[in-house]
Amino acid sequence: MSQPSSPPAAPAGPRIPEAVHRRRWAVLGVLMLSLLIVVLDNSILNVAVKTIAAPAPTGIGATQGELEWAINSYTLVFAGLLFTSGLLGDRLGRKKVLLFGITVFGIGSALAALSGSPGELIAYRAVMGLGAAFVMPATLAVLMNVFERDEQPKAIGIWAGSVGLAIAIGPITGGILLEHFWWGSIFLINVPVVLLALALMTWLVPDSRDPKPGRIDIPGVLLSVVGLVLLVYGIIRGGELASFTDVTVLAPVLGGLAVLILFVLHERRSDHPAIDMGYFRRPAFSAAVAAIALVFFALMGVTFFSAFYLQSVRGYSALQSGLLILPLAVAQMVFAPRARLVVERFGAKAVCTVGMLLVALGLAAFALFDASTPIWVMEVVFFLQGAGMAHIMPPVTVAIMQALPREKAGSGSAINNTFRQVGGALGVAVLGSVLSSTYRGEIEGHLGGVPEALRATAGESVEATLAVAEKLGPAGQGLVAPAYDAFLDAMHVTAIASAVIGLIGAVVVAVFLPGRTPAGAAGPGTGRGGDDRRASVPGPSAEAGESARR
């Protein structure tokens, strides 16, 4: 049975029960705590990779490939299950899914901290990815069900700002832990936070679900999982090989795309689809989803190469590098909660377009950086990038979430997070490949004096070249300066590619996002006006309604 060409505008939904409304900001604090540890985890791990690679007892002797899979196993499971977890939240209850996810994440963290081998670490990181996949969509879905429509933009801005906080404190926390404790402490630190979050969730967070979920679309769910896992695996594999023409890359990528096309065709024909594809026919909805993917494509790519620039070329430690990106995080924390005010004045189209242009400008600035660029210039660039992101993420997230009825909040959150995760993975893989291939082309002419057995390794990356130079002793000192020059050339090319992606994002939002919304366009009943208290009106969940009646 075919779906209608365009679904009706999402209604505001039943009003929030008074008992839930009174504790909405406390609930948001709990959701931010849950989101914080999930986002924080990956940024902490990036600081610890060198320590984990060291032989026991300092580390566990992980190879470069094993370290990559310690990161990628988390990403693969996380991205593959995001959509499914959002659907299950709508059906089973978002609080239940959130409690399940944070519990699994905590168990995985404890096991990862006690890993005795790289294989165990990879497996337990996958468990953490499973838990995180159920946490992230549920936090946004719960938010939509405890705030009235008129307060949702403010709450989403604060929610988005917590990501900036995680970006800021992740590397710093990791650096401090590694200076005083063993490598497993970066995972064990999650456990007490998880226990606190579980207690607060049980006490404060109301449950909510879709009151009429209908039959579960089992074929659609399976197709989404298989398609996303294949696609993300292929992207990760392409990043590892710095090539997207290898059969081990093309096969999963093309296979994943084919399965996702089947998923779309199935959803269009199903009389009980997992997600109504008609929403994607709305230019504003599709533009918001595309903006999420494009901004994370560009940003994750630049985050990837800026780490090498700061540590390998400029010589900063991991902790110092984390402190240097504080302006990006501070800008997000300051501006994201206030983005709604700018949107109210100028409209989402203008605000998001300027935000994307700021991100693109910040990315392009890296094409001018060299080994002696003043620190204050980098700090200004990071701040501009953070300010740009802070004026993109909240408005486009609001556009996605408010396009769907409140009872479908889990599905909307899953779409938002899935496109963000896939866009970020693509950014690291594609822009990482551009960086790697350009670097190899630049450095090859300087490897003539390197022994044949080491030549291939020396051309892989700036870190690899510098490691080979150190191994060769005085004979390898001639490689150091060319390695820095080759990396800077490669970074400049990659920065320009990143900036082009940012400009494409600016064009997309400028053309398709709506402009200013007239006052009151949301219609009546979206706020809490006057003394209109609705304890007797059914809320988004049985538990919340019962609380209101009591």
XYZ file of N, CA, C and O in Angstrom, residues 331-478:
592
model
N 32.538 27.960 22.526
C 31.616 28.637 21.613
C 30.307 27.857 21.478
O 29.213 28.441 21.465
N 30.411 26.525 21.394
C 29.190 25.714 21.299
C 28.360 25.831 22.569
O 27.133 25.976 22.521
N 29.018 25.759 23.711
C 28.288 25.827 24.981
C 27.620 27.183 25.175
O 26.531 27.280 25.742
N 28.273 28.254 24.708
C 27.735 29.600 24.899
C 26.596 29.891 23.916
O 25.540 30.412 24.296
N 26.808 29.552 22.640
C 25.864 29.977 21.604
C 24.728 29.000 21.329
O 23.641 29.428 20.926
N 24.967 27.686 21.502
C 23.918 26.715 21.160
C 22.618 26.951 21.926
O 21.531 26.939 21.327
N 22.655 27.187 23.249
C 21.388 27.419 23.956
C 20.688 28.715 23.537
O 19.493 28.878 23.799
N 21.423 29.642 22.911
C 20.848 30.936 22.517
C 20.526 31.009 21.032
O 20.042 32.054 20.556
N 20.793 29.951 20.300
C 20.578 29.974 18.852
C 19.122 30.242 18.506
O 18.814 30.882 17.493
N 18.210 29.762 19.355
C 16.782 29.940 19.067
C 16.413 31.421 18.986
O 15.521 31.809 18.214
N 17.092 32.261 19.785
C 16.788 33.690 19.789
C 17.164 34.325 18.451
O 16.439 35.188 17.933
N 18.279 33.896 17.904
C 18.713 34.412 16.596
C 17.781 33.899 15.501
O 17.438 34.631 14.565
N 17.354 32.629 15.623
C 16.428 32.057 14.638
C 15.092 32.796 14.668
O 14.494 33.073 13.618
N 14.616 33.120 15.864
C 13.350 33.860 15.972
C 13.436 35.217 15.275
O 12.458 35.695 14.706
N 14.609 35.812 15.302
C 14.767 37.151 14.711
C 15.022 37.105 13.209
O 14.458 37.894 12.453
N 15.866 36.172 12.772
C 16.299 36.178 11.375
C 15.803 34.986 10.561
O 15.924 34.997 9.335
N 15.304 33.942 11.207
C 14.841 32.758 10.486
C 15.917 31.696 10.374
O 17.122 32.001 10.350
N 15.479 30.423 10.295
C 16.421 29.296 10.247
C 17.295 29.338 9.009
O 18.478 29.001 9.061
N 16.732 29.751 7.871
C 17.508 29.776 6.628
C 18.743 30.656 6.766
O 19.875 30.230 6.492
N 18.539 31.904 7.207
C 19.655 32.846 7.311
C 20.663 32.407 8.363
O 21.883 32.441 8.139
N 20.165 31.965 9.524
C 21.061 31.592 10.619
C 21.910 30.386 10.250
O 23.133 30.365 10.457
N 21.272 29.340 9.698
C 22.022 28.126 9.351
C 22.972 28.360 8.179
O 24.058 27.782 8.136
N 22.574 29.205 7.243
C 23.462 29.514 6.119
C 24.718 30.216 6.613
O 25.849 29.857 6.237
N 24.547 31.221 7.475
C 25.713 31.919 8.035
C 26.554 30.964 8.875
O 27.791 30.993 8.832
N 25.879 30.080 9.642
C 26.607 29.092 10.437
C 27.463 28.181 9.572
O 28.641 27.925 9.890
N 26.904 27.684 8.474
C 27.666 26.814 7.568
C 28.823 27.579 6.920
O 29.906 27.025 6.721
N 28.594 28.855 6.600
C 29.680 29.655 6.019
C 30.802 29.867 7.028
O 31.982 29.865 6.658
N 30.452 30.055 8.303
C 31.480 30.182 9.343
C 32.295 28.896 9.467
O 33.524 28.936 9.605
N 31.599 27.744 9.449
C 32.302 26.456 9.511
C 33.230 26.310 8.308
O 34.395 25.918 8.443
N 32.728 26.637 7.107
C 33.537 26.533 5.887
C 34.743 27.476 5.954
O 35.856 27.118 5.544
N 34.529 28.687 6.486
C 35.632 29.652 6.624
C 36.698 29.122 7.574
O 37.899 29.217 7.305
N 36.258 28.536 8.688
C 37.207 27.959 9.637
C 38.006 26.822 9.033
O 39.218 26.695 9.258
N 37.333 25.980 8.234
C 38.019 24.873 7.573
C 39.019 25.395 6.547
O 40.146 24.902 6.440
N 38.606 26.389 5.784
C 39.496 26.950 4.758
C 40.733 27.583 5.388
O 41.814 27.601 4.786
N 40.596 28.106 6.613
C 41.731 28.746 7.280
C 42.888 27.783 7.487
O 44.059 28.192 7.479
N 42.567 26.488 7.654
C 43.638 25.504 7.825
C 44.536 25.417 6.589
O 45.666 24.945 6.683
N 44.031 25.842 5.446
C 44.845 25.826 4.228
C 45.943 26.877 4.281
O 46.861 26.871 3.451
N 45.865 27.795 5.251
C 46.877 28.845 5.392
C 47.816 28.599 6.570
O 48.776 29.333 6.761
N 47.536 27.559 7.372
C 48.360 27.288 8.551
C 49.688 26.655 8.150
O 49.758 25.851 7.207
N 50.733 27.003 8.875
C 52.021 26.348 8.691
C 52.608 26.039 10.067
O 51.918 26.138 11.083
N 53.880 25.680 10.102
C 54.494 25.237 11.361
C 54.718 26.382 12.346
O 55.060 26.130 13.506
N 54.514 27.638 11.925
C 54.758 28.765 12.826
C 53.539 29.675 12.988
O 53.667 30.794 13.468
N 52.362 29.195 12.584
C 51.145 30.005 12.730
C 50.917 30.346 14.210
O 50.960 29.451 15.056
N 50.682 31.606 14.543
C 50.480 31.987 15.957
C 49.306 31.224 16.572
O 48.284 30.983 15.916
N 49.471 30.881 17.825
C 48.438 30.125 18.536
C 47.115 30.884 18.568
O 46.046 30.308 18.402
N 47.173 32.206 18.762
C 45.932 32.973 18.887
C 45.103 32.894 17.606
O 43.857 32.948 17.658
N 45.760 32.756 16.449
C 45.025 32.623 15.184
C 44.242 31.314 15.173
O 43.057 31.282 14.798
N 44.877 30.234 15.603
C 44.175 28.945 15.680
C 42.997 29.013 16.638
O 41.926 28.471 16.376
N 43.210 29.693 17.763
C 42.141 29.792 18.761
C 40.936 30.541 18.198
O 39.785 30.167 18.439
N 41.188 31.602 17.442
C 40.094 32.353 16.814
C 39.350 31.473 15.816
O 38.110 31.471 15.753
N 40.105 30.716 15.031
C 39.482 29.825 14.036
C 38.622 28.768 14.720
O 37.482 28.511 14.301
N 39.153 28.149 15.774
C 38.357 27.145 16.499
C 37.086 27.773 17.082
O 36.014 27.159 17.064
N 37.190 28.982 17.589
C 36.023 29.657 18.163
C 34.965 29.912 17.085
O 33.772 29.693 17.308
N 35.405 30.378 15.905
C 34.470 30.624 14.806
C 33.777 29.335 14.369
O 32.572 29.326 14.074
N 34.542 28.237 14.317
C 33.936 26.951 13.949
C 32.886 26.531 14.973
O 31.797 26.073 14.605
N 33.205 26.682 16.251
C 32.250 26.330 17.293
C 31.002 27.189 17.230
O 29.878 26.692 17.393
N 31.185 28.503 16.987
C 30.035 29.399 16.873
C 29.176 29.025 15.679
O 27.935 29.055 15.754
N 29.821 28.655 14.571
C 29.068 28.224 13.397
C 28.243 26.979 13.670
O 27.042 26.919 13.353
N 28.871 25.985 14.274
C 28.151 24.749 14.603
C 26.997 25.005 15.570
O 25.928 24.402 15.461
N 27.216 25.896 16.530
C 26.183 26.191 17.523
C 24.946 26.823 16.907
O 23.856 26.751 17.478
N 25.102 27.436 15.725
C 23.954 28.039 15.045
C 23.419 27.160 13.918
O 22.547 27.593 13.157
N 23.955 25.939 13.820
C 23.434 24.971 12.843
C 22.692 23.843 13.540
O 21.535 23.543 13.225
N 23.360 23.223 14.521
C 22.816 22.008 15.121
C 21.445 22.205 15.783
O 20.520 21.433 15.508
N 21.258 23.194 16.669
C 19.933 23.320 17.286
C 18.797 23.586 16.286
O 17.766 22.899 16.339
N 18.944 24.551 15.337
C 17.829 24.793 14.416
C 17.473 23.596 13.531
O 16.294 23.304 13.330
N 18.490 22.892 13.009
C 18.162 21.773 12.130
C 17.601 20.593 12.930
O 16.732 19.854 12.451
N 18.078 20.419 14.170
C 17.518 19.364 15.020
C 16.063 19.670 15.354
O 15.206 18.777 15.327
N 15.765 20.939 15.650
C 14.378 21.343 15.898
C 13.528 21.076 14.655
O 12.397 20.572 14.754
N 14.058 21.399 13.469
C 13.307 21.191 12.226
C 12.972 19.720 12.028
O 11.861 19.372 11.605
N 13.919 18.831 12.333
C 13.679 17.393 12.176
C 12.681 16.900 13.213
O 11.704 16.224 12.888
N 12.904 17.255 14.463
C 12.084 16.706 15.543
C 10.659 17.241 15.529
O 9.713 16.519 15.843
N 10.471 18.508 15.173
C 9.124 19.064 15.172
C 8.350 18.736 13.906
O 7.153 19.002 13.818
N 9.024 18.115 12.924
C 8.319 17.682 11.719
C 7.509 16.415 11.981
O 6.546 16.129 11.272
N 7.912 15.654 12.991
C 7.229 14.401 13.312
C 6.342 14.594 14.534
O 6.642 15.416 15.403
N 5.247 13.824 14.637
C 4.421 13.890 15.842
C 5.242 13.492 17.062
O 6.206 12.736 16.962
N 4.845 13.979 18.228
C 5.590 13.706 19.458
C 5.725 12.215 19.728
O 6.743 11.753 20.240
N 4.693 11.437 19.381
C 4.748 9.999 19.660
C 5.781 9.282 18.797
O 6.148 8.144 19.054
N 6.267 9.953 17.730
C 7.309 9.384 16.864
C 8.673 10.004 17.158
O 9.574 9.971 16.318
N 8.843 10.557 18.370
C 10.091 11.263 18.704
C 11.309 10.356 18.608
O 12.396 10.797 18.236
N 11.153 9.085 18.959
C 12.279 8.157 18.873
C 12.754 7.982 17.445
O 13.958 7.950 17.170
N 11.799 7.874 16.511
C 12.156 7.736 15.098
C 12.863 8.986 14.597
O 13.863 8.906 13.874
N 12.343 10.175 14.980
C 12.976 11.418 14.552
C 14.388 11.548 15.085
O 15.309 11.933 14.366
N 14.565 11.214 16.362
C 15.891 11.274 16.961
C 16.845 10.288 16.290
O 18.022 10.591 16.076
N 16.326 9.110 15.952
C 17.157 8.106 15.290
C 17.626 8.597 13.924
O 18.781 8.391 13.537
N 16.723 9.242 13.173
C 17.101 9.790 11.867
C 18.185 10.848 12.049
O 19.214 10.849 11.359
N 17.982 11.757 12.985
C 18.939 12.825 13.264
C 20.324 12.260 13.588
O 21.339 12.657 13.003
N 20.370 11.305 14.498
C 21.652 10.763 14.940
C 22.296 9.831 13.917
O 23.521 9.756 13.823
N 21.478 9.104 13.146
C 22.032 8.214 12.131
C 22.755 9.003 11.050
O 23.886 8.680 10.662
N 22.116 10.062 10.557
C 22.758 10.866 9.510
C 23.998 11.578 10.054
O 24.986 11.751 9.341
N 23.951 11.989 11.316
C 25.121 12.629 11.911
C 26.278 11.636 12.000
O 27.419 11.963 11.665
N 25.986 10.410 12.446
C 27.037 9.413 12.620
C 27.630 8.983 11.282
O 28.849 8.873 11.139
N 26.767 8.741 10.298
C 27.259 8.325 8.974
C 28.048 9.464 8.333
O 29.105 9.240 7.724
N 27.559 10.701 8.481
C 28.291 11.840 7.935
C 29.664 11.983 8.570
O 30.655 12.229 7.879
N 29.733 11.809 9.903
C 31.019 11.900 10.594
C 31.979 10.804 10.177
O 33.176 11.049 9.958
N 31.462 9.566 10.052
C 32.309 8.449 9.620
C 32.836 8.681 8.214
O 34.006 8.401 7.904
N 31.981 9.191 7.335
C 32.413 9.501 5.970
C 33.481 10.593 5.970
O 34.448 10.532 5.202
N 33.314 11.591 6.846
C 34.283 12.675 6.903
C 35.664 12.174 7.269
O 36.656 12.513 6.614
N 35.737 11.339 8.316
C 37.035 10.796 8.731
C 37.629 9.923 7.632
O 38.827 10.013 7.322
N 36.787 9.066 7.015
C 37.292 8.127 6.013
C 37.710 8.841 4.725
O 38.828 8.657 4.219
N 36.823 9.664 4.176
C 37.094 10.294 2.877
C 38.197 11.346 3.011
O 39.173 11.346 2.247
N 38.051 12.254 3.976
C 39.070 13.291 4.121
C 40.372 12.707 4.648
O 41.459 13.193 4.302
N 40.283 11.637 5.468
C 41.494 10.931 5.888
C 42.213 10.312 4.700
O 43.453 10.307 4.631
N 41.444 9.797 3.744
C 42.036 9.219 2.534
C 42.709 10.299 1.695
O 43.791 10.087 1.134
N 42.066 11.455 1.574
C 42.669 12.573 0.832
C 43.989 12.983 1.488
O 45.004 13.175 0.816
N 43.969 13.089 2.822
C 45.182 13.457 3.562
C 46.283 12.436 3.341
O 47.441 12.794 3.044
N 45.946 11.151 3.464
C 46.936 10.091 3.356
C 47.531 9.995 1.950
O 48.751 9.903 1.782
N 46.671 10.011 0.936
C 47.167 9.857 -0.440
C 47.999 11.071 -0.860
O 49.021 10.926 -1.553
N 47.583 12.273 -0.450
C 48.367 13.466 -0.792
C 49.717 13.441 -0.082
O 50.750 13.774 -0.679
N 49.707 13.033 1.174
C 50.961 12.955 1.927
C 51.919 11.958 1.277
O 53.111 12.253 1.102
N 51.387 10.786 0.911
C 52.247 9.767 0.294
C 52.870 10.293 -1.000
O 54.060 10.085 -1.270
N 52.069 10.977 -1.798
C 52.595 11.529 -3.048
C 53.682 12.563 -2.823
O 54.635 12.656 -3.602
N 53.547 13.349 -1.732
C 54.528 14.395 -1.444
C 55.823 13.832 -0.853
O 56.908 14.337 -1.127
N 55.731 12.789 -0.030
C 56.903 12.295 0.704
C 57.709 11.265 -0.081
O 58.897 11.061 0.203
N 57.105 10.632 -1.079
C 57.779 9.523 -1.774
C 59.118 9.939 -2.372
O 60.083 9.175 -2.370
N 59.185 11.157 -2.871
C 60.426 11.624 -3.487
C 61.576 11.806 -2.506
O 62.728 11.962 -2.924
N 61.277 11.758 -1.223
C 62.317 11.954 -0.198
C 62.714 10.650 0.498
O 63.480 10.687 1.458
N 62.174 9.513 0.018
C 62.423 8.231 0.686
C 63.487 7.390 -0.012
O 63.649 6.216 0.305
N 64.225 8.002 -0.938
C 65.219 7.245 -1.693
C 66.287 6.605 -0.821
O 66.759 5.496 -1.102
N 66.676 7.277 0.265
C 67.737 6.751 1.123
C 67.245 5.821 2.208
O 68.053 5.302 2.998
N 65.941 5.559 2.264
C 65.373 4.677 3.288
C 65.478 3.228 2.827
O 65.196 2.934 1.660
N 65.887 2.296 3.695
C 65.956 0.883 3.303
C 64.619 0.391 2.728
O 63.547 0.810 3.181
N 64.709 -0.491 1.755
C 63.511 -0.984 1.056
C 62.473 -1.543 2.028
O 61.261 -1.327 1.860
N 62.922 -2.225 3.075
C 61.986 -2.851 4.020
C 61.166 -1.822 4.782
O 60.063 -2.124 5.255
N 61.688 -0.608 4.928
C 60.989 0.423 5.700
C 60.294 1.462 4.829
O 59.559 2.312 5.341
N 60.534 1.414 3.521
C 60.062 2.503 2.650
C 58.534 2.593 2.627
O 57.964 3.692 2.715
N 57.860 1.458 2.512
C 56.388 1.484 2.452
C 55.804 2.028 3.752
O 54.880 2.849 3.752
N 56.373 1.575 4.871
C 55.894 2.045 6.172
C 56.134 3.539 6.332
O 55.262 4.272 6.829
N 57.300 4.020 5.901
C 57.655 5.430 6.074
C 56.719 6.362 5.315
O 56.568 7.532 5.688
N 56.078 5.872 4.267
C 55.207 6.722 3.459
C 53.760 6.745 3.903
O 52.936 7.446 3.301
N 53.429 6.015 4.972
C 52.018 5.891 5.364
C 51.451 7.168 5.963
O 50.325 7.549 5.690
N 52.208 7.823 6.827
C 51.715 9.014 7.524
C 52.896 9.781 8.081
O 54.031 9.286 8.108
N 52.645 10.989 8.567
C 53.717 11.781 9.144
C 54.267 11.100 10.395
O 55.481 11.111 10.645
N 53.379 10.475 11.194
C 53.827 9.753 12.380
C 54.744 8.598 11.990
O 55.772 8.357 12.636
N 54.363 7.875 10.928
C 55.170 6.736 10.486
C 56.537 7.204 9.971
O 57.570 6.580 10.251
N 56.552 8.297 9.207
C 57.822 8.819 8.691
C 58.747 9.238 9.827
O 59.948 8.934 9.828
N 58.198 9.936 10.806
C 59.010 10.384 11.939
C 59.511 9.204 12.768
O 60.636 9.233 13.293
N 58.694 8.133 12.869
C 59.122 6.940 13.601
C 60.289 6.258 12.888
O 61.252 5.813 13.525
N 60.204 6.174 11.554
C 61.291 5.575 10.769
C 62.547 6.445 10.872
O 63.668 5.930 11.005
N 62.382 7.761 10.839
C 63.530 8.672 10.960
C 64.236 8.472 12.295
O 65.473 8.460 12.375
N 63.454 8.274 13.354
C 64.038 8.048 14.676
C 64.773 6.718 14.726
O 65.856 6.609 15.317
N 64.194 5.708 14.064
C 64.817 4.380 14.050
C 66.151 4.411 13.291
O 67.099 3.702 13.652
N 66.247 5.234 12.248
C 67.472 5.302 11.442
C 68.564 6.141 12.095
O 69.703 6.160 11.627
N 68.210 6.869 13.169
C 69.207 7.680 13.861
C 69.640 8.883 13.041
O 68.820 9.497 12.340
N 70.928 9.222 13.070
C 71.407 10.394 12.324
C 71.092 10.320 10.830
O 70.852 11.355 10.200
N 71.075 9.109 10.273
C 70.803 8.960 8.839
C 69.372 9.346 8.490
O 69.064 9.637 7.326
N 68.480 9.331 9.480
C 67.080 9.636 9.190
C 66.692 11.076 9.448
O 65.541 11.460 9.196
N 67.639 11.897 9.931
C 67.283 13.280 10.265
C 66.856 14.091 9.044
O 66.092 15.047 9.151
N 67.345 13.674 7.874
C 66.962 14.378 6.647
C 65.505 14.184 6.267
O 65.006 14.878 5.370
